[in-house]
Amino acid sequence: GVNMQSPNPSENQITIRGISPEAGWASAVGFYLDETPITEFAIQPSVTSFDIERIEVLRGPQGTLYGEGSMGGTIKVIPFEPNVNKMEFKFDPEFSNTSNGGLNYKVNGMANVPIIKNKLAVRATGFYQNDDGYIDNVGLDIKKVNTFETYGARFAAKYIATKKLVITASALISKSKIGGQFVANTDLKQTTSTRETMNDNMSLVNLNAYYDFSFASLTITGSYYERKTDQVVDLGFFLPEANGLFEMFGIEPRTGLWTKNNSDYKVMSAETRLVSSGNGPLKWTVGAFYKNYDMSSKDVGDSEAHLSGEEVSFIVETIFGIPGITESFYNDNTRKIQQAALFAEVSYDITEKLNILGGIRLFNEQRNFSSYSTGLFPILMSGGFLPLEEVTEKGSENVVNPKVTLTFKPNNNIITYITASKGFRSGGQNVYAYLFEGAPTSYGAETLWNYEFGVKSVLFNNKVIANAAIFYNNWTNMQVRTRSYASLTATENVGKAHTSGVDIDISWMPLKGLLFSANGNYTIGKTDDVFNLPAGVDENTGEELYEEVPKGTQLPFVPEYGINLASQYKFKVGKGMFLTPRVDYNYTGKSTTALLYSEENPAYQTINLRISYEYKWVEVYAFADNVTDERVKQTYWYDDVDLGTMYAMGRPRTIGIGFRTRF
């Protein structure tokens, strides 16, 4: 099963088969846009779905061909390539209205133009989306605070130089703006001491060369990816303590506290891949990969009204005897990571029905982290133990990721397989270790072995497609949040766990145009060790207290059940005219939020309706998403004294119409 938690459209945490980044900065799921890895950390950006040829979901560790970060699986978003044979255009406007919100609209367009027929073409795509908010911030008296706007363009060129050489180049620019977090109670209300806005700018450039040697094909690809975000984070939870302190020093109480985070991620990657050609029993892939990751992140805090440097200095020097502190909140941290890998896969047809595949990836990673914090609030939070100097950490990983798959084809319609594969996720630095006594300043990598048996089949004269897989994931050196202060956390490696379950996908076409599909998953995630996690400090002795997490405790963010059902019927209503009604049902089971002091992420379900009319190159459609206006409580967030339990809240009922052209 694939699940996603999202406090806003630019921060997506993806879980596959119960493998989620419960803690740590690195992603547990690989994310690729065409040939480019954009898995820069545990929260993934949004990517437009317009002019996308297909989305591939590769379940289970993909550590042989895709490396670090593909521990739970890999998602590949593959856009359409430029078409060198003919001119193409697309134009897709859409308008909708959201319950408790307002008007949403988006416009997408694409032009494909051959410059030299059969040799050279360019493809340009543009997109714009503006969604009204549906959550009211009662603390700031702002209606529909969680607005979302995104726009951008993608340009691609394809040059068929010879029958053997093909060169493609592409560039993507995307900008997003969020008016407030998508976090609310069931009445769709939130309260913060400041507006939590976010700007997210992404750019990507890729150059790809393909050459056919007859015996094998060579692909060389290079990419540069950059993502810049600036985000306001509310610190209103600290206001009572802060205002109590201000009162002691005769300073007027403040109505808001926040930090503004500015982050810049720069990733350069390159890969060379040689894949065998021909229909012989032996097939192979060999390659090399390199990635250079450079991240800088700064947090600058302030209050409403502004707290002067003189006021900050007076408070800090009086209480802690530390002179010269003039910032309210300042944190600066960097990550510099270099990765290099060699990989190979070899498959051999033992018989016409039996195939064996073996793969290996040799991976090396070098990490350099640094952080520096100062200011009134970090010093207060740390109890005066803040290290007022740069803290540096170095780390490295040398990992061997193997894979073995045995495939048996009893006939042309059925494939069975059994596989064992290994994946891993990098370690990192605890930037806020100074807040927690005894917290380590860094943590190591975690690894996972996947054991899987599956069946893929096409039955009853191609009317039924049925796929199923049973899996068991053995998770070691698991990264877990062991300490937290509001949204600030520390991570440690604590022990072993596992996930196991079943994935089922079935589609049935009993009549021409009539389709029924169902996919579901059953997943269990449990700890295999007894974890002793920090549980506060003894008020009398000052010693750190620990609480036992029993063996068999449910892993966080692992819904036991997930179900997706769909049905559609495309039928002719006139010459060249078709009508297609469709209904989708989605169910996500409940899950937990942590190993210790856990809250519940409730189960939720949605029903979507759609009907479309097609005539030649034109399609008109109407839709109703979340037609029952379900409160989609994706993730528990926190408990508010006045408003109750807050959740990352999905979109309420949205009704709209759209228009598509293809010519």
XYZ file of C-alpha atoms in Angstrom:
663
model
C 0.000 0.000 0.000
C 1.013 3.581 -0.667
C -0.027 6.285 1.810
C 0.732 9.976 2.089
C 0.523 12.467 4.961
C 0.630 16.160 4.106
C 0.277 19.308 6.255
C 0.300 21.265 2.980
C 0.715 20.511 -0.752
C 4.479 21.187 -0.679
C 5.262 18.809 2.191
C 4.373 15.224 1.315
C 5.518 12.290 3.435
C 5.137 9.039 1.501
C 4.839 5.567 3.025
C 5.059 2.319 1.030
C 4.259 -0.991 2.726
C 4.529 0.569 6.165
C 8.054 1.922 5.592
C 7.899 5.585 6.539
C 10.431 8.178 7.731
C 9.154 8.133 11.343
C 12.248 10.135 12.225
C 15.406 11.381 10.569
C 15.855 13.756 7.657
C 16.264 11.330 4.732
C 13.379 9.851 2.774
C 12.428 6.174 3.009
C 10.888 6.284 -0.481
C 12.768 7.243 -3.644
C 11.152 9.901 -5.833
C 12.232 10.439 -9.442
C 11.114 12.924 -12.052
C 12.061 11.106 -15.239
C 15.803 10.351 -14.811
C 16.370 12.809 -11.952
C 16.268 11.839 -8.248
C 14.560 14.592 -6.258
C 14.593 12.675 -2.983
C 16.412 15.423 -1.157
C 14.834 14.778 2.259
C 11.874 13.082 3.970
C 9.287 15.616 2.767
C 8.679 15.532 -0.977
C 7.550 18.479 -3.140
C 4.435 18.479 -5.300
C 4.887 17.772 -9.006
C 2.228 18.686 -11.561
C 0.360 15.720 -13.060
C -0.240 17.484 -16.392
C 1.393 16.034 -19.526
C 2.611 12.996 -17.604
C 2.844 9.768 -19.591
C 2.793 7.469 -16.566
C 3.600 7.126 -12.879
C 5.440 3.985 -11.802
C 5.197 2.741 -8.215
C 7.950 0.209 -7.487
C 7.136 -1.458 -4.169
C 9.812 -2.865 -1.910
C 13.488 -1.854 -1.658
C 14.919 -0.669 -4.970
C 18.437 -0.351 -3.612
C 20.131 -2.082 -6.556
C 19.147 0.309 -9.348
C 17.955 3.329 -7.330
C 20.143 3.313 -4.222
C 19.795 5.296 -1.004
C 16.331 6.480 -0.016
C 14.503 3.687 -1.871
C 14.110 1.520 1.231
C 10.319 1.280 1.047
C 10.132 1.636 -2.727
C 10.469 4.157 -5.534
C 7.990 6.410 -7.325
C 8.858 7.530 -10.869
C 6.967 10.353 -12.580
C 7.633 10.159 -16.337
C 6.566 13.090 -18.573
C 5.809 12.750 -22.278
C 8.853 13.170 -24.508
C 8.861 15.565 -27.469
C 7.250 13.983 -30.533
C 9.461 14.431 -33.607
C 6.759 13.216 -36.019
C 3.851 15.602 -35.581
C 2.624 18.837 -34.041
C 0.522 18.471 -30.870
C -1.389 20.852 -28.604
C -3.230 20.504 -25.304
C -5.355 23.026 -23.437
C -7.009 22.085 -20.121
C -8.925 24.667 -18.042
C -10.785 23.550 -14.896
C -13.021 25.344 -12.371
C -14.334 24.056 -9.049
C -15.778 25.107 -5.709
C -14.868 23.672 -2.310
C -17.238 23.346 0.625
C -16.364 25.929 3.310
C -14.065 27.502 0.710
C -14.487 29.215 -2.609
C -13.460 29.139 -6.254
C -10.538 27.025 -7.432
C -9.217 27.160 -10.957
C -6.345 25.845 -13.021
C -5.167 26.161 -16.597
C -2.694 23.827 -18.294
C -1.304 24.051 -21.793
C 1.167 22.170 -23.996
C 2.650 22.720 -27.449
C 4.783 20.142 -29.254
C 6.491 21.386 -32.423
C 8.775 19.349 -34.714
C 11.601 21.613 -35.909
C 13.087 19.024 -38.271
C 10.612 16.253 -38.964
C 11.709 12.870 -37.629
C 14.865 14.502 -36.213
C 14.264 17.403 -33.827
C 11.293 18.568 -31.739
C 10.584 20.820 -28.773
C 7.791 20.466 -26.225
C 6.683 23.306 -23.929
C 4.275 22.849 -21.033
C 2.797 25.535 -18.791
C 0.594 25.169 -15.734
C -1.204 27.436 -13.277
C -3.371 26.463 -10.294
C -5.099 28.622 -7.676
C -7.019 26.929 -4.846
C -9.061 28.878 -2.328
C -8.666 28.025 1.342
C -11.206 26.164 3.459
C -9.752 26.612 6.960
C -10.413 29.690 9.118
C -7.729 30.987 11.490
C -9.833 32.246 14.405
C -6.789 33.446 16.338
C -5.825 35.874 13.577
C -9.392 36.383 12.269
C -8.425 35.279 8.742
C -10.995 33.395 6.685
C -9.886 30.642 4.285
C -6.270 30.987 5.360
C -4.869 27.887 3.625
C -4.775 29.166 0.055
C -2.529 27.457 -2.479
C -1.105 28.853 -5.707
C 1.354 27.170 -8.034
C 2.608 27.862 -11.529
C 5.489 26.902 -13.749
C 6.729 25.568 -17.051
C 8.612 22.629 -18.477
C 10.649 22.747 -21.676
C 12.061 19.703 -23.440
C 13.921 19.056 -26.683
C 14.665 15.773 -28.418
C 17.250 15.329 -31.151
C 17.594 12.065 -33.066
C 21.102 12.629 -34.375
C 21.433 9.199 -36.008
C 19.650 5.879 -35.868
C 21.830 5.080 -32.875
C 22.202 8.410 -31.032
C 19.351 10.295 -29.304
C 19.858 13.386 -27.140
C 17.159 14.898 -24.931
C 17.282 17.958 -22.715
C 14.682 19.353 -20.337
C 14.197 22.169 -17.851
C 11.497 22.636 -15.215
C 10.621 25.740 -13.220
C 7.928 25.590 -10.541
C 6.815 28.124 -7.926
C 4.277 27.584 -5.139
C 2.803 29.821 -2.467
C 0.825 28.633 0.558
C -1.249 31.026 2.668
C -1.424 28.858 5.780
C -1.025 25.322 7.056
C -3.686 22.734 6.146
C -4.162 21.898 9.838
C -7.539 22.268 11.556
C -10.131 20.727 13.857
C -13.265 19.038 12.534
C -14.963 22.455 12.262
C -12.137 23.497 9.902
C -10.746 26.069 12.312
C -7.228 26.700 13.567
C -5.516 29.259 15.753
C -1.926 30.471 15.584
C -0.104 33.545 16.813
C 1.141 34.310 13.302
C 0.272 33.305 9.737
C 2.253 30.222 8.664
C 3.002 31.010 5.027
C 5.343 29.113 2.735
C 7.004 29.827 -0.614
C 8.459 26.881 -2.512
C 10.531 27.410 -5.677
C 11.930 24.484 -7.626
C 14.080 24.261 -10.759
C 15.527 21.282 -12.569
C 17.749 20.852 -15.622
C 18.495 17.478 -17.220
C 20.604 16.337 -20.175
C 20.301 12.776 -21.412
C 22.189 10.919 -24.161
C 21.256 7.477 -25.477
C 23.424 5.406 -27.830
C 22.651 2.005 -29.321
C 25.750 -0.200 -29.681
C 23.649 -3.073 -31.076
C 24.862 -5.448 -28.353
C 23.835 -2.934 -25.650
C 22.406 0.546 -25.147
C 24.261 3.256 -23.262
C 22.469 5.995 -21.308
C 24.345 8.940 -19.815
C 22.296 11.427 -17.826
C 23.168 14.475 -15.748
C 20.898 16.716 -13.677
C 20.965 19.828 -11.555
C 18.099 20.276 -9.114
C 17.520 23.213 -6.777
C 14.720 23.865 -4.323
C 14.362 27.018 -2.241
C 11.759 27.365 0.486
C 10.938 30.043 2.994
C 8.427 29.135 5.652
C 6.999 30.834 8.730
C 6.612 28.480 11.717
C 4.410 29.539 14.613
C 5.919 29.367 18.129
C 2.717 30.412 19.863
C 2.964 27.400 22.199
C 5.852 29.230 23.912
C 3.949 32.510 24.416
C 2.771 31.893 28.024
C 6.333 31.195 29.198
C 7.752 34.061 27.158
C 5.209 36.612 28.362
C 5.701 35.485 31.958
C 9.407 36.177 31.502
C 8.780 39.531 29.806
C 6.549 40.602 32.683
C 9.375 39.949 35.151
C 11.534 42.400 33.194
C 8.845 45.023 32.663
C 8.504 44.251 28.949
C 5.101 44.424 27.277
C 3.601 40.984 26.507
C 3.749 39.805 22.912
C 0.852 38.492 20.821
C 2.911 36.324 18.491
C 6.129 34.333 18.289
C 7.540 32.684 15.173
C 10.597 31.646 13.243
C 11.135 32.098 9.532
C 13.033 29.272 7.880
C 14.947 29.806 4.636
C 16.286 26.625 3.059
C 18.230 26.049 -0.137
C 18.754 22.534 -1.514
C 21.158 21.999 -4.412
C 21.608 18.549 -5.914
C 23.895 17.569 -8.781
C 23.568 13.985 -10.007
C 24.947 11.901 -12.860
C 24.444 8.326 -13.963
C 25.896 6.093 -16.658
C 24.000 2.918 -17.485
C 24.737 0.161 -20.020
C 21.890 -2.281 -20.748
C 22.270 -5.398 -22.865
C 20.250 -5.860 -26.064
C 18.956 -8.916 -27.854
C 16.687 -11.843 -27.078
C 19.252 -14.252 -25.655
C 18.897 -15.963 -22.277
C 21.464 -13.657 -20.636
C 20.563 -10.017 -19.951
C 22.476 -7.510 -17.869
C 22.685 -3.918 -16.661
C 25.791 -2.199 -15.281
C 26.269 1.397 -14.253
C 27.713 4.086 -12.036
C 26.024 6.887 -10.086
C 27.191 10.097 -8.414
C 25.292 12.705 -6.408
C 26.430 15.868 -4.647
C 23.941 17.315 -2.167
C 24.368 20.759 -0.605
C 21.813 22.188 1.825
C 21.792 25.371 3.870
C 19.005 26.284 6.259
C 18.527 29.317 8.487
C 15.882 30.021 11.130
C 15.419 33.586 12.331
C 12.820 34.198 15.031
C 10.970 37.277 16.157
C 7.865 38.368 18.000
C 4.901 40.665 17.562
C 5.888 43.363 18.449
C 9.617 43.199 17.676
C 11.870 42.405 20.640
C 14.855 44.740 20.518
C 18.449 43.572 20.795
C 18.841 45.573 24.001
C 15.868 43.791 25.595
C 17.166 40.375 24.539
C 20.682 41.109 25.801
C 19.385 42.358 29.158
C 17.261 39.234 29.765
C 19.938 36.708 28.766
C 22.766 38.379 30.671
C 20.624 38.827 33.798
C 19.389 35.208 33.933
C 22.316 33.251 32.495
C 25.231 35.666 32.700
C 25.851 35.389 28.945
C 26.730 38.757 27.389
C 26.296 39.940 23.817
C 23.174 37.958 22.794
C 20.894 40.188 20.700
C 18.861 37.709 18.615
C 15.491 36.301 19.664
C 16.034 33.073 17.730
C 18.770 32.133 15.270
C 19.756 28.755 13.881
C 22.045 28.056 10.927
C 22.775 24.537 9.731
C 24.301 22.978 6.626
C 24.476 19.507 5.113
C 27.033 18.516 2.502
C 26.710 14.969 1.211
C 28.512 13.106 -1.540
C 27.282 9.745 -2.802
C 28.908 7.375 -5.285
C 27.764 3.940 -6.379
C 28.468 1.098 -8.779
C 25.606 -1.224 -9.644
C 24.851 -4.287 -11.736
C 21.974 -6.641 -12.452
C 22.204 -9.909 -14.372
C 19.313 -12.169 -15.354
C 19.448 -15.578 -16.986
C 16.715 -17.734 -18.519
C 17.436 -21.141 -17.010
C 14.596 -22.550 -19.096
C 11.826 -20.997 -21.146
C 9.784 -20.772 -17.945
C 12.380 -20.149 -15.249
C 14.551 -17.029 -14.831
C 16.966 -15.968 -12.131
C 18.087 -12.375 -11.522
C 20.858 -11.150 -9.283
C 21.842 -7.582 -8.555
C 24.232 -5.622 -6.379
C 24.942 -1.981 -5.585
C 28.152 -0.822 -3.918
C 27.441 2.490 -2.240
C 29.601 5.072 -0.478
C 28.377 8.223 1.243
C 30.326 11.017 2.940
C 28.404 13.453 5.177
C 29.457 16.757 6.700
C 26.967 18.552 8.932
C 27.298 21.793 10.864
C 24.931 23.820 13.016
C 25.032 26.998 15.039
C 22.298 28.298 17.321
C 21.972 31.415 19.422
C 19.311 33.723 20.757
C 16.994 34.206 23.698
C 14.536 31.408 22.975
C 17.076 28.650 22.138
C 18.945 29.531 25.325
C 15.716 29.423 27.360
C 14.635 26.131 25.768
C 18.013 24.557 26.538
C 18.013 25.812 30.123
C 21.107 27.881 29.452
C 23.165 24.975 28.105
C 23.130 26.078 24.478
C 26.578 25.623 22.890
C 27.280 29.105 21.531
C 29.641 27.825 18.883
C 29.398 25.878 15.654
C 28.798 22.161 16.146
C 30.126 19.925 13.364
C 29.533 16.256 12.636
C 30.979 13.917 10.043
C 29.596 10.587 8.977
C 30.067 7.974 6.290
C 28.394 4.848 4.994
C 29.762 1.941 2.970
C 26.831 -0.227 1.995
C 26.347 -3.310 -0.154
C 22.780 -3.719 -1.419
C 22.099 -7.126 -3.011
C 18.972 -8.445 -4.725
C 17.942 -11.921 -5.896
C 14.737 -12.770 -7.798
C 13.531 -16.104 -9.121
C 10.734 -15.883 -11.717
C 8.583 -18.764 -12.962
C 6.177 -18.483 -15.942
C 3.939 -21.565 -16.083
C 2.329 -20.104 -19.214
C 2.089 -16.849 -21.165
C -0.625 -15.490 -18.849
C 0.868 -16.079 -15.402
C 4.132 -14.976 -13.808
C 5.169 -15.929 -10.286
C 8.249 -14.639 -8.505
C 10.092 -14.735 -5.234
C 12.582 -12.028 -4.307
C 14.923 -10.910 -1.552
C 16.328 -7.378 -1.645
C 18.039 -4.928 0.662
C 17.562 -1.178 1.080
C 18.831 1.457 3.461
C 18.332 5.044 4.612
C 21.138 7.431 5.538
C 21.947 8.706 8.986
C 22.064 12.352 9.982
C 22.593 15.056 12.572
C 20.390 16.106 15.483
C 20.354 19.856 14.922
C 18.431 20.481 18.156
C 20.370 18.052 20.362
C 21.163 20.953 22.712
C 17.517 20.967 23.839
C 17.647 17.425 25.176
C 19.992 16.207 27.884
C 21.697 13.010 26.775
C 20.633 13.288 23.143
C 23.293 12.211 20.627
C 24.431 14.798 18.116
C 24.101 12.290 15.251
C 22.584 8.928 14.337
C 23.425 6.170 11.881
C 21.822 4.569 8.838
C 18.991 2.062 9.040
C 18.663 -0.985 6.788
C 15.876 -3.238 5.603
C 15.634 -6.688 4.027
C 12.523 -7.424 1.981
C 11.262 -10.947 1.277
C 8.428 -11.165 -1.221
C 6.358 -13.672 -3.155
C 4.074 -12.463 -5.927
C 1.841 -13.440 -8.821
C 0.978 -11.411 -11.941
C -1.692 -12.740 -14.275
C -3.845 -11.938 -17.294
C -6.901 -14.211 -17.390
C -10.132 -14.984 -19.240
C -9.111 -13.714 -22.663
C -7.497 -10.568 -21.231
C -10.682 -9.580 -19.374
C -9.106 -9.936 -15.919
C -5.749 -8.667 -14.685
C -4.918 -9.907 -11.192
C -1.716 -9.222 -9.254
C -0.903 -10.126 -5.665
C 2.154 -10.022 -3.423
C 2.965 -11.216 0.091
C 5.884 -9.443 1.760
C 7.937 -9.345 4.946
C 10.332 -6.467 5.705
C 13.009 -6.928 8.369
C 14.010 -3.451 9.629
C 17.226 -2.992 11.643
C 18.909 -0.069 13.401
C 15.593 1.780 13.130
C 15.648 5.588 13.339
C 13.147 6.773 15.966
C 12.180 10.121 17.483
C 13.320 9.728 21.082
C 12.863 13.271 22.345
C 10.698 16.184 21.290
C 10.001 19.786 22.223
C 6.939 20.898 20.243
C 8.004 20.392 16.603
C 11.728 20.118 17.482
C 12.987 16.546 17.801
C 16.010 14.314 18.304
C 16.542 10.973 16.569
C 18.346 7.799 17.646
C 18.879 4.263 16.327
C 17.028 1.988 18.733
C 16.558 -1.552 17.424
C 14.633 -3.879 15.160
C 11.129 -3.904 13.702
C 9.227 -5.478 10.831
C 6.336 -4.897 8.485
C 4.430 -7.643 6.717
C 1.349 -7.827 4.591
C -0.429 -8.408 1.319
C -0.961 -6.216 -1.774
C -3.753 -7.099 -4.216
C -4.630 -5.401 -7.541
C -7.505 -6.639 -9.708
C -9.162 -5.180 -12.792
C -12.062 -6.758 -14.697
C -13.518 -5.730 -18.051
C -16.620 -7.934 -18.560
C -17.851 -5.829 -21.493
C -16.194 -3.481 -23.921
C -15.865 -0.131 -22.143
C -16.975 -1.447 -18.722
C -14.197 -1.612 -16.134
C -14.144 -2.611 -12.470
C -10.928 -2.286 -10.483
C -9.967 -2.979 -6.906
C -6.708 -2.733 -5.065
C -6.131 -3.200 -1.403
C -3.444 -3.824 1.128
C -3.200 -5.330 4.576
C -0.084 -4.255 6.474
C 1.125 -4.920 9.999
C 4.133 -3.081 11.427
C 5.521 -4.084 14.842
C 8.657 -3.583 16.927
C 10.824 -6.694 17.370
C 12.815 -5.388 20.336
C 12.009 -3.710 23.627
C 12.820 -0.020 23.152
C 13.793 2.115 26.151
C 12.966 5.676 25.138
C 13.584 8.904 27.096
C 10.473 10.029 28.997
C 11.493 13.260 30.711
C 13.682 14.254 33.650
C 13.232 13.494 37.346
C 12.316 16.804 39.018
C 14.179 15.909 42.222
C 17.387 14.310 40.953
C 17.598 15.787 37.457
C 18.262 12.320 36.050
C 16.775 11.358 32.704
C 13.832 8.975 32.925
C 13.147 6.163 30.475
C 9.973 4.344 29.543
C 9.741 0.924 27.973
C 8.148 0.429 24.571
C 7.154 -3.257 24.595
C 8.066 -5.674 21.849
C 5.150 -5.875 19.428
C 4.200 -2.178 19.611
C 2.535 -0.906 16.434
C 4.800 1.174 14.189
C 3.722 4.781 13.538
C 1.973 5.822 10.309
C 1.205 2.249 9.219
C -2.531 1.898 8.448
C -3.576 -1.734 8.764
C -5.956 -1.535 5.808
C -6.149 0.428 2.583
C -8.805 -0.080 -0.107
C -9.396 1.577 -3.491
C -12.406 0.618 -5.623
C -13.358 2.084 -8.998
C -15.841 1.501 -11.772
C -16.366 3.217 -15.100
C -18.342 2.590 -18.274
C -17.400 4.215 -21.575
C -20.178 3.905 -24.143
C -21.053 5.422 -27.492
C -23.830 8.041 -27.630
C -23.414 9.129 -31.254
C -20.986 9.079 -34.140
C -17.572 9.720 -32.593
C -19.212 10.653 -29.264
C -18.668 8.835 -25.955
C -19.967 9.217 -22.405
C -18.005 7.875 -19.420
C -19.386 7.898 -15.858
C -16.942 6.853 -13.113
C -17.031 6.330 -9.349
C -14.061 5.886 -6.978
C -14.056 4.786 -3.355
C -10.961 5.144 -1.153
C -10.465 3.950 2.418
C -7.433 4.423 4.663
C -7.365 2.680 8.023
C -6.348 4.175 11.327
C -2.731 4.378 12.437
C -0.619 5.733 15.292
C 1.696 8.754 15.472
C 4.581 7.553 17.660
C 5.981 4.606 19.583
C 5.691 6.434 22.903
C 2.825 8.719 23.979
C 1.128 8.000 20.683
C -2.050 9.571 19.352
C -4.368 8.095 16.735
C -4.612 9.018 13.092
C -8.293 8.180 12.475
C -9.506 6.100 9.554
C -11.135 8.023 6.717
C -12.897 7.341 3.440
C -13.795 9.345 0.349
C -16.092 8.860 -2.637
C -15.366 10.637 -5.924
C -17.763 10.920 -8.885
C -16.968 11.927 -12.440
C -18.707 11.998 -15.818
C -17.097 12.961 -19.123
C -18.279 13.553 -22.681
C -15.823 13.076 -25.561
C -16.157 14.105 -29.175
C -13.117 13.743 -31.397
C -10.425 15.981 -29.871
C -12.621 17.580 -27.190
C -13.575 16.326 -23.726
C -15.943 18.043 -21.267
C -16.237 16.648 -17.754
C -17.844 17.285 -14.371
C -16.718 15.890 -11.043
C -17.454 15.779 -7.335
C -14.522 14.822 -5.113
C -15.202 13.763 -1.517
C -18.887 13.865 -2.399
C -20.021 13.054 1.178
C -17.948 15.966 2.559
C -15.927 13.670 4.806
C -13.490 15.280 7.253
C -10.305 13.711 5.909
C -8.109 13.566 9.019
C -4.843 12.562 7.389
C -2.609 12.973 10.427
C -3.031 13.914 14.085
C -1.211 17.216 14.694
C -1.767 18.445 18.258
C -4.411 19.194 20.900
C -5.443 22.835 21.211
C -6.821 24.034 24.555
C -9.687 25.948 22.929
C -10.307 24.188 19.608
C -9.645 20.558 20.507
C -7.757 18.027 18.406
C -6.073 19.352 15.278
C -5.348 17.286 12.176
C -3.667 17.710 8.811
C -7.001 18.037 7.035
C -7.734 16.950 3.485
C -9.935 18.932 1.111
C -13.720 18.921 1.773
C -16.282 18.267 -0.940
C -15.184 19.883 -4.201
C -17.461 20.119 -7.242
C -16.223 21.295 -10.612
C -16.180 21.201 -14.384
C -13.352 21.005 -16.876
C -12.510 21.065 -20.550
C -9.772 19.202 -22.421
C -8.546 19.557 -25.969
C -6.071 17.383 -27.837
C -5.081 18.242 -31.409
